[in-house]
Amino acid sequence: MPHILPFTKGHGTGNDFVIIADPDGSLQLSDDQVAVLCDRRFGIGADGTLRVVRSAALPEGASTPDAEWFMDYRNADGSAAEMCGNGIRVYVRYLLDAGLASLAPGETLLIGTRAGTKAVTLSDLGFEVDLGVYRVDDSDVLVRARGLGPARPGVGIDVGNPHVVVALPSHDDLDGLDLTVQPVIEPVPAHGANVEFVVPAPLRPTDASQESVGEIRMRVFERGVGETLSCGTGVAAAALAVRHWAGPQGPDRWIVEVPGGVLGVRMVAGRVLLSGPATLVYSGQVSLA
């Protein structure tokens, strides 16, 4: 008997999600069901799903007791992921619009994720999420991709989920990549990784009273999804990688352009924060086998 499933569609700079309200944690979706929901020809179409569930409804050890709400994020192939920087902003937008939470200027809303509890506040771009402490891995990594030419070195960045960032010399090189084919990382990461390709831009001019702002363009291949218009944690990872390459003179504020829009990144006391918009598009219901 088909199950009628209410849903809401939302996106953050084009990174789109099927949002499913399940406050009491009674809904268990299989990987195949998630994949069907996210299929752009036979389903609703999305880069992943966001299940809205109370932390208290989750099994002990899986919940985040300091946060009322837990973001159960699944990739488009059904696999669970630790964190999603665009997804968490869309998740908060849904909570606010549905009357399940409130967030005033100066207040903080805590959201549970598989990467721990994340704090979300309002920002000029929409919402800002504190992704927490990051880690740079300087191990030798090579990345091969269609249209890239010879394999290029990458740097590993962990912001709650794993990334490998590759610098390219020009915008033509970035535009010439064929990311319909998954890039190959050598050695292969144990749990896979998102791959970001970036082109740094000159620092935005500022006067002596302002801090410098770095700018980059980025494209991303997300594990379990493919190329997406945006990846929030990937944006943070890309900014962190370019700052790492720049050395001590690298700025702590960044503007990152992705195919789906523009996001902001800040580095504060060893932590990285991501800001950007979140939009709810429509609601409906789907018959789910």
Tab-separated table of C-alpha atoms in Angstrom:
chain	number	residue	atom	x	y	z
A	1	MET	CA	0.000	0.000	0.000
A	2	PRO	CA	1.610	3.348	-0.970
A	3	HIS	CA	2.386	5.752	1.845
A	4	ILE	CA	1.411	9.412	1.351
A	5	LEU	CA	4.381	11.503	2.445
A	6	PRO	CA	4.064	15.294	2.915
A	7	PHE	CA	7.218	17.216	2.000
A	8	THR	CA	8.656	20.669	1.391
A	9	LYS	CA	11.230	21.539	-1.255
A	10	GLY	CA	13.976	24.031	-0.347
A	11	HIS	CA	17.423	25.137	-1.463
A	12	GLY	CA	20.474	27.111	-0.408
A	13	THR	CA	22.214	28.723	-3.425
A	14	GLY	CA	20.813	25.992	-5.652
A	15	ASN	CA	21.812	23.076	-3.399
A	16	ASP	CA	18.327	21.589	-3.067
A	17	PHE	CA	16.637	19.305	-0.574
A	18	VAL	CA	13.435	17.385	0.100
A	19	ILE	CA	12.422	18.291	3.672
A	20	ILE	CA	10.384	15.718	5.586
A	21	ALA	CA	8.792	16.506	8.952
A	22	ASP	CA	9.096	13.566	11.367
A	23	PRO	CA	9.139	15.111	14.863
A	24	ASP	CA	8.525	11.866	16.745
A	25	GLY	CA	11.036	9.823	14.731
A	26	SER	CA	8.518	7.278	13.468
A	27	LEU	CA	9.527	7.412	9.793
A	28	GLN	CA	12.270	5.109	8.546
A	29	LEU	CA	13.214	5.677	4.916
A	30	SER	CA	15.371	3.138	3.101
A	31	ASP	CA	18.292	4.183	0.913
A	32	ASP	CA	16.237	3.260	-2.151
A	33	GLN	CA	13.289	5.389	-1.018
A	34	VAL	CA	15.564	8.399	-0.468
A	35	ALA	CA	17.120	7.845	-3.896
A	36	VAL	CA	13.665	7.782	-5.517
A	37	LEU	CA	12.600	10.989	-3.752
A	38	CYS	CA	15.771	12.714	-4.970
A	39	ASP	CA	15.613	11.385	-8.529
A	40	ARG	CA	15.152	14.346	-10.891
A	41	ARG	CA	13.220	12.332	-13.486
A	42	PHE	CA	11.181	9.853	-11.462
A	43	GLY	CA	10.913	11.647	-8.117
A	44	ILE	CA	10.776	15.150	-6.671
A	45	GLY	CA	14.410	15.875	-7.466
A	46	ALA	CA	17.044	17.019	-4.977
A	47	ASP	CA	20.665	16.726	-3.871
A	48	GLY	CA	19.516	15.122	-0.609
A	49	THR	CA	16.834	14.849	2.065
A	50	LEU	CA	16.483	16.628	5.391
A	51	ARG	CA	14.432	14.729	7.976
A	52	VAL	CA	13.185	17.061	10.700
A	53	VAL	CA	13.232	15.005	13.904
A	54	ARG	CA	13.456	15.820	17.610
A	55	SER	CA	16.753	14.777	19.119
A	56	ALA	CA	14.894	13.123	22.008
A	57	ALA	CA	13.184	10.770	19.534
A	58	LEU	CA	16.471	9.284	18.341
A	59	PRO	CA	18.176	6.219	19.861
A	60	GLU	CA	20.544	6.925	22.734
A	61	GLY	CA	23.993	7.720	21.356
A	62	ALA	CA	22.616	9.060	18.064
A	63	SER	CA	20.913	12.131	19.504
A	64	THR	CA	22.355	15.513	20.481
A	65	PRO	CA	20.653	16.263	23.826
A	66	ASP	CA	21.750	19.922	23.883
A	67	ALA	CA	19.682	20.579	20.724
A	68	GLU	CA	15.922	20.068	20.476
A	69	TRP	CA	16.055	19.383	16.741
A	70	PHE	CA	18.294	16.987	14.821
A	71	MET	CA	19.028	17.290	11.081
A	72	ASP	CA	19.009	13.792	9.583
A	73	TYR	CA	20.727	14.544	6.283
A	74	ARG	CA	20.918	11.916	3.548
A	75	ASN	CA	22.676	12.205	0.186
A	76	ALA	CA	20.797	11.699	-3.066
A	77	ASP	CA	21.905	8.038	-3.187
A	78	GLY	CA	20.441	7.438	0.292
A	79	SER	CA	23.739	7.393	2.168
A	80	ALA	CA	23.914	9.272	5.464
A	81	ALA	CA	26.285	12.235	5.708
A	82	GLU	CA	27.800	13.943	8.712
A	83	MET	CA	26.933	17.512	7.887
A	84	CYS	CA	25.576	19.856	5.196
A	85	GLY	CA	26.292	23.586	5.398
A	86	ASN	CA	23.578	24.598	2.935
A	87	GLY	CA	21.169	22.019	4.293
A	88	ILE	CA	21.335	23.255	7.869
A	89	ARG	CA	20.343	26.781	6.804
A	90	VAL	CA	17.389	25.409	4.829
A	91	TYR	CA	16.529	23.217	7.832
A	92	VAL	CA	16.433	26.270	10.118
A	93	ARG	CA	14.339	28.213	7.589
A	94	TYR	CA	11.838	25.332	7.654
A	95	LEU	CA	11.736	25.236	11.483
A	96	LEU	CA	11.050	28.964	11.618
A	97	ASP	CA	8.400	28.992	8.884
A	98	ALA	CA	6.649	25.943	10.390
A	99	GLY	CA	6.558	27.553	13.850
A	100	LEU	CA	8.700	24.792	15.346
A	101	ALA	CA	11.430	27.183	16.526
A	102	SER	CA	12.181	30.888	16.816
A	103	LEU	CA	15.318	32.899	16.137
A	104	ALA	CA	15.605	36.627	16.801
A	105	PRO	CA	18.594	38.884	16.049
A	106	GLY	CA	21.320	38.156	18.561
A	107	GLU	CA	19.882	34.748	19.453
A	108	THR	CA	21.373	31.330	18.664
A	109	LEU	CA	19.522	28.196	17.585
A	110	LEU	CA	21.248	24.851	18.227
A	111	ILE	CA	20.796	22.067	15.658
A	112	GLY	CA	21.998	18.500	16.100
A	113	THR	CA	23.899	16.784	13.266
A	114	ARG	CA	26.023	13.657	12.870
A	115	ALA	CA	29.007	16.014	13.169
A	116	GLY	CA	27.757	17.294	16.553
A	117	THR	CA	25.673	20.289	17.570
A	118	LYS	CA	25.902	23.387	15.371
A	119	ALA	CA	24.933	26.942	16.341
A	120	VAL	CA	22.953	29.017	13.818
A	121	THR	CA	22.366	32.762	13.951
A	122	LEU	CA	20.852	35.367	11.636
A	123	SER	CA	23.204	37.162	9.223
A	124	ASP	CA	23.123	39.747	6.451
A	125	LEU	CA	23.107	36.925	3.895
A	126	GLY	CA	20.372	34.982	5.688
A	127	PHE	CA	21.774	32.564	8.272
A	128	GLU	CA	25.256	31.889	9.605
A	129	VAL	CA	26.256	28.478	10.967
A	130	ASP	CA	29.298	27.821	13.139
A	131	LEU	CA	30.792	24.709	11.548
A	132	GLY	CA	33.237	24.393	14.432
A	133	VAL	CA	36.908	23.476	14.552
A	134	TYR	CA	38.443	22.475	11.231
A	135	ARG	CA	41.423	20.307	10.386
A	136	VAL	CA	43.940	20.646	7.531
A	137	ASP	CA	45.617	17.462	6.282
A	138	ASP	CA	48.812	18.077	4.305
A	139	SER	CA	49.234	14.421	3.280
A	140	ASP	CA	50.168	13.887	-0.345
A	141	VAL	CA	46.926	13.573	-2.315
A	142	LEU	CA	46.450	13.566	-6.089
A	143	VAL	CA	43.174	14.218	-7.894
A	144	ARG	CA	42.317	13.156	-11.427
A	145	ALA	CA	39.280	14.520	-13.232
A	146	ARG	CA	37.983	14.617	-16.797
A	147	GLY	CA	39.152	17.815	-18.440
A	148	LEU	CA	41.782	18.444	-15.770
A	149	GLY	CA	44.807	17.189	-17.681
A	150	PRO	CA	47.565	15.732	-15.498
A	151	ALA	CA	46.661	14.794	-11.932
A	152	ARG	CA	46.904	17.727	-9.538
A	153	PRO	CA	47.735	17.843	-5.828
A	154	GLY	CA	44.964	18.500	-3.345
A	155	VAL	CA	44.763	19.368	0.334
A	156	GLY	CA	42.473	17.590	2.765
A	157	ILE	CA	40.115	19.745	4.835
A	158	ASP	CA	37.791	18.327	7.498
A	159	VAL	CA	34.917	20.581	8.611
A	160	GLY	CA	32.822	17.812	10.124
A	161	ASN	CA	32.844	15.950	6.815
A	162	PRO	CA	35.819	15.256	4.513
A	163	HIS	CA	36.911	17.379	1.546
A	164	VAL	CA	39.828	17.518	-0.884
A	165	VAL	CA	40.484	20.938	-2.460
A	166	VAL	CA	42.382	21.432	-5.718
A	167	ALA	CA	43.649	24.825	-6.958
A	168	LEU	CA	43.401	25.619	-10.668
A	169	PRO	CA	45.310	28.373	-12.497
A	170	SER	CA	42.467	29.970	-14.461
A	171	HIS	CA	38.720	30.349	-14.836
A	172	ASP	CA	38.952	28.554	-18.188
A	173	ASP	CA	40.428	25.524	-16.432
A	174	LEU	CA	37.585	25.579	-13.913
A	175	ASP	CA	34.911	25.958	-16.594
A	176	GLY	CA	36.492	23.203	-18.711
A	177	LEU	CA	36.081	20.452	-16.101
A	178	ASP	CA	33.633	17.654	-16.871
A	179	LEU	CA	32.197	16.780	-13.476
A	180	THR	CA	29.592	14.397	-14.882
A	181	VAL	CA	32.299	11.853	-14.085
A	182	GLN	CA	33.448	11.395	-10.482
A	183	PRO	CA	36.999	12.633	-9.827
A	184	VAL	CA	39.486	10.032	-8.601
A	185	ILE	CA	41.393	10.677	-5.372
A	186	GLU	CA	44.714	8.905	-4.791
A	187	PRO	CA	45.051	7.428	-2.233
A	188	VAL	CA	41.336	6.696	-1.913
A	189	PRO	CA	39.905	8.170	1.337
A	190	ALA	CA	38.465	5.562	3.693
A	191	HIS	CA	35.031	7.214	3.750
A	192	GLY	CA	35.201	9.090	0.457
A	193	ALA	CA	35.361	12.877	0.179
A	194	ASN	CA	33.795	15.824	-1.580
A	195	VAL	CA	36.157	17.345	-4.157
A	196	GLU	CA	36.344	21.119	-4.673
A	197	PHE	CA	38.116	22.845	-7.558
A	198	VAL	CA	38.924	26.498	-6.902
A	199	VAL	CA	40.303	29.549	-8.654
A	200	PRO	CA	41.500	32.288	-6.289
A	201	ALA	CA	40.771	35.870	-7.262
A	202	PRO	CA	42.702	39.012	-6.282
A	203	LEU	CA	41.888	40.384	-2.829
A	204	ARG	CA	38.952	42.776	-2.820
A	205	PRO	CA	40.288	46.352	-2.438
A	206	THR	CA	39.815	47.775	1.037
A	207	ASP	CA	41.016	50.877	2.803
A	208	ALA	CA	43.391	50.709	5.744
A	209	SER	CA	40.523	50.633	8.254
A	210	GLN	CA	38.948	47.473	6.791
A	211	GLU	CA	40.078	43.897	6.947
A	212	SER	CA	40.913	42.294	3.597
A	213	VAL	CA	38.430	39.935	1.987
A	214	GLY	CA	39.470	37.000	-0.168
A	215	GLU	CA	37.460	35.887	-3.198
A	216	ILE	CA	37.339	32.545	-4.982
A	217	ARG	CA	35.229	30.671	-7.518
A	218	MET	CA	34.469	27.027	-6.893
A	219	ARG	CA	32.894	23.935	-8.410
A	220	VAL	CA	32.253	20.778	-6.413
A	221	PHE	CA	31.622	17.076	-6.845
A	222	GLU	CA	29.773	15.782	-3.785
A	223	ARG	CA	30.178	12.146	-2.765
A	224	GLY	CA	26.910	10.289	-3.133
A	225	VAL	CA	25.427	13.070	-5.280
A	226	GLY	CA	27.590	14.317	-8.165
A	227	GLU	CA	28.223	17.921	-9.188
A	228	THR	CA	25.938	20.317	-7.321
A	229	LEU	CA	25.294	24.026	-7.760
A	230	SER	CA	26.643	24.630	-4.265
A	231	CYS	CA	28.071	22.834	-1.231
A	232	GLY	CA	28.155	24.763	2.038
A	233	THR	CA	30.835	22.763	3.817
A	234	GLY	CA	32.729	22.620	0.514
A	235	VAL	CA	32.658	26.416	0.312
A	236	ALA	CA	34.137	26.597	3.812
A	237	ALA	CA	36.739	23.958	2.933
A	238	ALA	CA	37.727	25.795	-0.250
A	239	ALA	CA	38.214	29.091	1.600
A	240	LEU	CA	40.223	27.331	4.312
A	241	ALA	CA	42.450	25.644	1.731
A	242	VAL	CA	43.212	28.879	-0.135
A	243	ARG	CA	43.911	30.630	3.155
A	244	HIS	CA	46.221	27.738	4.106
A	245	TRP	CA	48.116	28.146	0.834
A	246	ALA	CA	48.315	31.919	1.313
A	247	GLY	CA	50.047	31.568	4.668
A	248	PRO	CA	49.912	33.970	7.623
A	249	GLN	CA	48.942	36.919	5.410
A	250	GLY	CA	45.763	35.172	4.235
A	251	PRO	CA	42.510	36.966	5.147
A	252	ASP	CA	39.977	35.619	7.640
A	253	ARG	CA	36.943	36.649	5.561
A	254	TRP	CA	36.047	35.193	2.186
A	255	ILE	CA	33.440	35.559	-0.530
A	256	VAL	CA	32.909	32.336	-2.461
A	257	GLU	CA	31.094	32.211	-5.806
A	258	VAL	CA	29.506	28.896	-6.758
A	259	PRO	CA	27.274	28.170	-9.779
A	260	GLY	CA	24.206	28.687	-7.565
A	261	GLY	CA	25.149	31.992	-5.955
A	262	VAL	CA	27.444	33.582	-3.366
A	263	LEU	CA	28.294	32.517	0.199
A	264	GLY	CA	30.387	34.059	2.960
A	265	VAL	CA	33.035	32.410	5.144
A	266	ARG	CA	34.681	33.680	8.337
A	267	MET	CA	37.523	32.175	10.370
A	268	VAL	CA	37.418	33.037	14.084
A	269	ALA	CA	39.734	31.580	16.736
A	270	GLY	CA	40.317	28.292	14.932
A	271	ARG	CA	36.662	27.886	13.939
A	272	VAL	CA	34.984	28.410	10.579
A	273	LEU	CA	31.556	30.003	10.021
A	274	LEU	CA	29.443	29.865	6.865
A	275	SER	CA	26.733	32.343	5.887
A	276	GLY	CA	24.207	32.398	3.075
A	277	PRO	CA	20.548	32.392	2.044
A	278	ALA	CA	17.933	29.670	2.480
A	279	THR	CA	14.721	29.429	0.464
A	280	LEU	CA	11.621	27.243	0.690
A	281	VAL	CA	10.148	26.688	-2.778
A	282	TYR	CA	6.932	24.693	-2.407
A	283	SER	CA	5.170	22.007	-0.374
A	284	GLY	CA	3.216	18.953	-1.507
A	285	GLN	CA	2.802	15.259	-0.967
A	286	VAL	CA	4.126	12.212	-2.740
A	287	SER	CA	3.020	8.583	-2.909
A	288	LEU	CA	5.927	6.503	-1.642
A	289	ALA	CA	6.027	2.740	-2.231
